[in-house]
Each structure stands twice: as structure tokens, then as C-alpha cells.
PDB file of C-alpha atoms in Angstrom:
ATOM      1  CA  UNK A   1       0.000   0.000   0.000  1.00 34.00           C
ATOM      2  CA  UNK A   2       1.344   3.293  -0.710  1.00 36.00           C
ATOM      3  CA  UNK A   3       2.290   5.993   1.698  1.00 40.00           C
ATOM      4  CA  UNK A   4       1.783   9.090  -0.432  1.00 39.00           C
ATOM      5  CA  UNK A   5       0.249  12.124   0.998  1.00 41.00           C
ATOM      6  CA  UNK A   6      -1.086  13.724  -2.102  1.00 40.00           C
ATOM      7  CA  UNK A   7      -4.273  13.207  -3.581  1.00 48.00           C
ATOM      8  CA  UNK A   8      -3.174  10.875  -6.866  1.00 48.00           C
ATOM      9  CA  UNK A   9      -4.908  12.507  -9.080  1.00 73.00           C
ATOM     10  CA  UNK A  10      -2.776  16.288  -9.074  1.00 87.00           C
ATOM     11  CA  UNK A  11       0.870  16.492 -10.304  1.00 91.00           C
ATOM     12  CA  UNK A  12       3.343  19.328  -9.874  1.00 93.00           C
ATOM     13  CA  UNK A  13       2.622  20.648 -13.580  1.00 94.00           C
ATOM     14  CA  UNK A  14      -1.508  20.722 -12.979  1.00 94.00           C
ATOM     15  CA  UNK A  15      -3.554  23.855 -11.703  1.00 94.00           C
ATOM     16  CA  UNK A  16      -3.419  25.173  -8.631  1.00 96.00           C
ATOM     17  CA  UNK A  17      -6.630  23.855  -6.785  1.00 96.00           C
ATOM     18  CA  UNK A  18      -6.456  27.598  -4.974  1.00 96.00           C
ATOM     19  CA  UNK A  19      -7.334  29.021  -8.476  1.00 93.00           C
ATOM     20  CA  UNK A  20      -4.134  31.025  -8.513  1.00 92.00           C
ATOM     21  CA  UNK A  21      -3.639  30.122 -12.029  1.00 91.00           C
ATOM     22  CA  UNK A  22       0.032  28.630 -11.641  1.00 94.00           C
ATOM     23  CA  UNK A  23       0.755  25.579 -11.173  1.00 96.00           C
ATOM     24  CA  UNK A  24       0.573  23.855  -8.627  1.00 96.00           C
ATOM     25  CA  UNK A  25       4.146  22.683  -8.125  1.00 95.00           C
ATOM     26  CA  UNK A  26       5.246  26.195  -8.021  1.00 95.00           C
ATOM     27  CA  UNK A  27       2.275  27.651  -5.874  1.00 96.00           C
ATOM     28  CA  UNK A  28       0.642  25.513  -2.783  1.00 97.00           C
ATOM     29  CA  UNK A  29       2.643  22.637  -3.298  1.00 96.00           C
ATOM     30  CA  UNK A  30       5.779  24.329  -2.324  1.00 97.00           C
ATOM     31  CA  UNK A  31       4.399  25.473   0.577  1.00 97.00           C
ATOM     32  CA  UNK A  32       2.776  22.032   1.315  1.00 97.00           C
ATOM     33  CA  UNK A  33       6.463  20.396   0.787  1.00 96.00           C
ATOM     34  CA  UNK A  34       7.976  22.879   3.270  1.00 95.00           C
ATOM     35  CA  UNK A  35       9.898  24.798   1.046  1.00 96.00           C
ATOM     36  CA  UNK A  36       8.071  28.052   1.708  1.00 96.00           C
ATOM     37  CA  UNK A  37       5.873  29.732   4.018  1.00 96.00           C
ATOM     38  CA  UNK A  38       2.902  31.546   3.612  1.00 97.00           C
ATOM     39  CA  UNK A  39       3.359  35.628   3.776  1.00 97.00           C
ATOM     40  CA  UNK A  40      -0.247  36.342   4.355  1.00 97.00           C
ATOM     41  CA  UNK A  41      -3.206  34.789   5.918  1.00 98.00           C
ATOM     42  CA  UNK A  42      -5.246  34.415   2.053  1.00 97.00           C
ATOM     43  CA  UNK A  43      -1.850  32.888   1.094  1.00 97.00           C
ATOM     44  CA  UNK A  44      -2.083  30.430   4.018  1.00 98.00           C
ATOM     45  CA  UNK A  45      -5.748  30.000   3.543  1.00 97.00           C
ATOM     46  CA  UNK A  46      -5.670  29.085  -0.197  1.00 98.00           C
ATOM     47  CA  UNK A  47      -2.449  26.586   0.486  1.00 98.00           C
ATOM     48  CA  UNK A  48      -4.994  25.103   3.120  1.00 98.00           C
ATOM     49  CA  UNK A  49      -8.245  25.114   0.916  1.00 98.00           C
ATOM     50  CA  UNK A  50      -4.974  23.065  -1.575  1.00 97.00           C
ATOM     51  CA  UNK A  51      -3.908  20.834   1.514  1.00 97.00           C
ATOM     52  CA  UNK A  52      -7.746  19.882   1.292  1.00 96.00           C
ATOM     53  CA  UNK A  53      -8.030  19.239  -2.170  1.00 95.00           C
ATOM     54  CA  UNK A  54      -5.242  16.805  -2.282  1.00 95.00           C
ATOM     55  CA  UNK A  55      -5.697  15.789   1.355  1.00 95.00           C
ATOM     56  CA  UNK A  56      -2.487  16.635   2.674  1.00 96.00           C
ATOM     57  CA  UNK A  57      -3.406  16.146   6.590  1.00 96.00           C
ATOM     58  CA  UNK A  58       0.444  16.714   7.629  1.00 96.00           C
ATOM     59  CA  UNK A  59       0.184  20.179   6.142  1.00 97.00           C
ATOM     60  CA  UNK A  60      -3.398  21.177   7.417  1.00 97.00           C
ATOM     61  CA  UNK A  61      -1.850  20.271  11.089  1.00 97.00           C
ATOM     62  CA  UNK A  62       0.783  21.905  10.815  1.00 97.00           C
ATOM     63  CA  UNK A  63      -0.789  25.080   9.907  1.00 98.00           C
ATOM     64  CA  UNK A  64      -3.645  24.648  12.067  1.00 97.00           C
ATOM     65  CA  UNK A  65      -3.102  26.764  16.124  1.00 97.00           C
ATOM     66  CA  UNK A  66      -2.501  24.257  18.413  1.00 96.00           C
ATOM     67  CA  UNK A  67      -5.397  25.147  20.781  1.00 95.00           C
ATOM     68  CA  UNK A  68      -7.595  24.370  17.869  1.00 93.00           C
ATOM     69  CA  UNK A  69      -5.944  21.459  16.399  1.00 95.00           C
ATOM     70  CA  UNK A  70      -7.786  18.445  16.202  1.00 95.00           C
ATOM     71  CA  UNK A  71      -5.624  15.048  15.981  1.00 95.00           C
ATOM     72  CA  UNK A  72      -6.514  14.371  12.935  1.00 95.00           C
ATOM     73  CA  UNK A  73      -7.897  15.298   9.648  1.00 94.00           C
ATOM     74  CA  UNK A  74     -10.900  13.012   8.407  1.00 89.00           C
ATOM     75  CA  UNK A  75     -11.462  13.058   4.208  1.00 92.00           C
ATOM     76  CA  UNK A  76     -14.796  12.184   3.310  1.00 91.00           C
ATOM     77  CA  UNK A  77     -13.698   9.680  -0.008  1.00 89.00           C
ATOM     78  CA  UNK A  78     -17.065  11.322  -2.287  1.00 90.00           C
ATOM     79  CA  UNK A  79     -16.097  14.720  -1.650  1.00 93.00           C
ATOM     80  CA  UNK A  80     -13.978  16.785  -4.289  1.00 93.00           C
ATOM     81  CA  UNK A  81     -12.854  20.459  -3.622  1.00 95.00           C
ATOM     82  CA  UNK A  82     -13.239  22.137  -6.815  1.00 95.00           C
ATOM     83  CA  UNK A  83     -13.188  25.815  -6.684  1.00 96.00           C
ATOM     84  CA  UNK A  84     -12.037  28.247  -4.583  1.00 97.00           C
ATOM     85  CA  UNK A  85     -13.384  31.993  -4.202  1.00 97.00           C
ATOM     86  CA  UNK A  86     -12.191  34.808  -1.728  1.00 97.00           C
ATOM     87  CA  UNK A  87     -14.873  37.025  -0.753  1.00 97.00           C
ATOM     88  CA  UNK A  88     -13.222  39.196   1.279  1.00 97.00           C
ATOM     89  CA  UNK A  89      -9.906  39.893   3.601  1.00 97.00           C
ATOM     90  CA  UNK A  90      -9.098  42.046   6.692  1.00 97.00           C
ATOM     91  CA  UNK A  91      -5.427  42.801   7.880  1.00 97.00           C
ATOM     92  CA  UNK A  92      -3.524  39.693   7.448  1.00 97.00           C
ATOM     93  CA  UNK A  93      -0.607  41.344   5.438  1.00 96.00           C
ATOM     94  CA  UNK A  94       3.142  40.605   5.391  1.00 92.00           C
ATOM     95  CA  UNK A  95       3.138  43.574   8.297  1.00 93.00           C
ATOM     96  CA  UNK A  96       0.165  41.990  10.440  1.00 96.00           C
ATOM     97  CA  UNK A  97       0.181  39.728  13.296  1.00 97.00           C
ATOM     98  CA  UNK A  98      -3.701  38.468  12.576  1.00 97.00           C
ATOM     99  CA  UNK A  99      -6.335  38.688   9.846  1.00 98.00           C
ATOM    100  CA  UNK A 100      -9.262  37.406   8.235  1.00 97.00           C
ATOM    101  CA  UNK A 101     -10.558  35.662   5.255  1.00 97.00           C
ATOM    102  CA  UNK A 102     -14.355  35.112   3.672  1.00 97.00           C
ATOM    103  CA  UNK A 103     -14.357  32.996   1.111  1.00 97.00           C
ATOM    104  CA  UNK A 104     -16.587  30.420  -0.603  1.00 97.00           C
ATOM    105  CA  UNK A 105     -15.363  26.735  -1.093  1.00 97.00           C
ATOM    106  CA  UNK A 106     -17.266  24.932  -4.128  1.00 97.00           C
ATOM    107  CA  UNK A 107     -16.999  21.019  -4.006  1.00 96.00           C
ATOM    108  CA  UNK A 108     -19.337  17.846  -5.281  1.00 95.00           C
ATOM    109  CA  UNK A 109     -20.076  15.078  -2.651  1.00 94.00           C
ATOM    110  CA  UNK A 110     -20.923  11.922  -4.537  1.00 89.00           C
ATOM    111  CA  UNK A 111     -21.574  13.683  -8.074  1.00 89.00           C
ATOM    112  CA  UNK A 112     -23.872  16.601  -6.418  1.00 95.00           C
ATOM    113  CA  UNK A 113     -22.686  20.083  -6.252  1.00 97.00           C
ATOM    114  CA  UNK A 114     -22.482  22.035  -3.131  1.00 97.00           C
ATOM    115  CA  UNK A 115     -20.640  25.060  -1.469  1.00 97.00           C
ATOM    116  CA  UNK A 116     -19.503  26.233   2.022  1.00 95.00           C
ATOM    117  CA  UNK A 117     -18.533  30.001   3.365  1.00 96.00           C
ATOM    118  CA  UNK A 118     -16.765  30.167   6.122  1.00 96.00           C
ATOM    119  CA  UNK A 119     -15.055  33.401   7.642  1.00 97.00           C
ATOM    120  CA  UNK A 120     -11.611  32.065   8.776  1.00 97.00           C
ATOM    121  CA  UNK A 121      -9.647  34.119  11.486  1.00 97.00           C
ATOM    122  CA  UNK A 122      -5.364  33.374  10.728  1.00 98.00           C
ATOM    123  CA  UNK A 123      -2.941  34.315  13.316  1.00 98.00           C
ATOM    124  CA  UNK A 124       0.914  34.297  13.404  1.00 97.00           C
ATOM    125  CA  UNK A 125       2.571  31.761  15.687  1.00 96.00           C
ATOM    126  CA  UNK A 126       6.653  32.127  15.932  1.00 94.00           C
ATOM    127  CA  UNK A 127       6.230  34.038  12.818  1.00 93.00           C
ATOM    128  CA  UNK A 128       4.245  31.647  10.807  1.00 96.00           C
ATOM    129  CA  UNK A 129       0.640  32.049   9.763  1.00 98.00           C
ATOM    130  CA  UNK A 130      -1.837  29.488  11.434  1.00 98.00           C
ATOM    131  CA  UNK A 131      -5.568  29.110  11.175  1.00 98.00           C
ATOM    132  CA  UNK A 132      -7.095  29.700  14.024  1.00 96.00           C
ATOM    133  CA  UNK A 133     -10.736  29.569  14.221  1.00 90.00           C
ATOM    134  CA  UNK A 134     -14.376  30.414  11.727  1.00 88.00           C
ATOM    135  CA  UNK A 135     -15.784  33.029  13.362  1.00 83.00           C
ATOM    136  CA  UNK A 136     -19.685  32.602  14.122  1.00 78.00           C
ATOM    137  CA  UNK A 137     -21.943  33.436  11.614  1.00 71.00           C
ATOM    138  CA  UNK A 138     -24.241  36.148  12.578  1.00 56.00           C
TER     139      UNK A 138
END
């Protein structure tokens, strides 16, 4: 059986799954193989929105806050991520210490086509950006 982390179906030269337009070798997957760091919290929230797509659950932990982490990361098999749009983002600059990100996740679960918003609060932990929390609705 094979260890890989990524989702089989996504090599380095494909899209970004964050809808950046690069590839995704050169955009979340770098950061997802350690070689880079988010500099702001959309950066960090697209690379996770990526981490789901290809259901990386090493990189979603790591980038998750510790007070919120759970111990692991369950991927429903019929679900498939497949489009990402940013609403909305407050503060969470190069310069910042916290911010926030709206955005709307489009996926299909078994064949049928759905979407979640969430409002996403990002934090920076020893210098790296971390999700944190969704803020409540309302």
C-alpha cells in the first residue's frame, strides 16, 4: 500500500486547486512540501483550501493553532474540492500579526454540487501564519 500524501490525481505541472492560475508545483505545493511559508493569511488560507483538495493532513496540522488542532484530519472519499473563491480579507498582510478571510469553497459530494462560506480568522505563531478559528456566523 502506498504511503503518499497527495491526492493521486494532481501532479506538480496541474492547476493550482487555490485558483491562482500557476501551477501547482510552483504555488501551494511548495508550501505544502515545506519549502516556503505563507506571507499572508489568504496565502495560508488558499495553500490550506490546496492541503484539502489533495488531502495533505500533515500540512493542514501543521498550519492549524494548536489550541484548535484536532488530531486528525478526516477526508470524506465522495467529496472533491473544486473551486475556490475569496470574498473578502481584513489585515492579514506581510506587516500583520492576525487577519481574516471570507471565502466560498465549491466542491461535489458523490456527483452533487455544493458550497460552504466560512469566515476564517489566521494568526501568526513564531512568525508563521496558522488558522485559528471560523468566526460565528451572525
Amino acid at each position: 500500500m502506498s504511503k503518499r500524501r497527495r491526492h493521486p490525481r494532481i501532479s506538480p505541472a496541474d492547476p493550482c486547486p487555490c485558483g491562482s492560475g500557476g501551477p501547482y508545483g510552483g504555488c501551494c505545493g511548495r508550501l505544502h512540501r515545506g519549502e516556503a511559508a505563507a506571507a499572508t493569511a489568504e496565502q495560508l488560507m488558499r495553500s490550506r483550501y490546496s492541503a484539502f483538495a489533495v488531502r495533505d493532513e500533515a500540512y493542514l496540522l501543521r498550519t492549524w493553532h494548536p489550541d484548535a488542532r484536532p488530531p486528525r484530519v478526516g477526508f470524506d472519499p465522495g467529496l472533491q474540492w473544486t473551486g475556490l473563491e475569496i470574498l473578502e480579507t481584513a489585515d492579514g498582510g506581510p506587516f500583520h500579526t492576525e487577519g481574516t478571510v471570507r471565502f466560498r469553497a465549491h466542491f461535489t459530494d458523490g456527483g452533487e454540487p455544493g458550497a460552504m462560506e466560512e469566515h476564517s480568522t489566521f494568526v501568526r505563531l513564531d512568525g508563521a501564519w496558522v488558522y485559528e478559528a471560523a468566526l460565528p456566523e451572525g
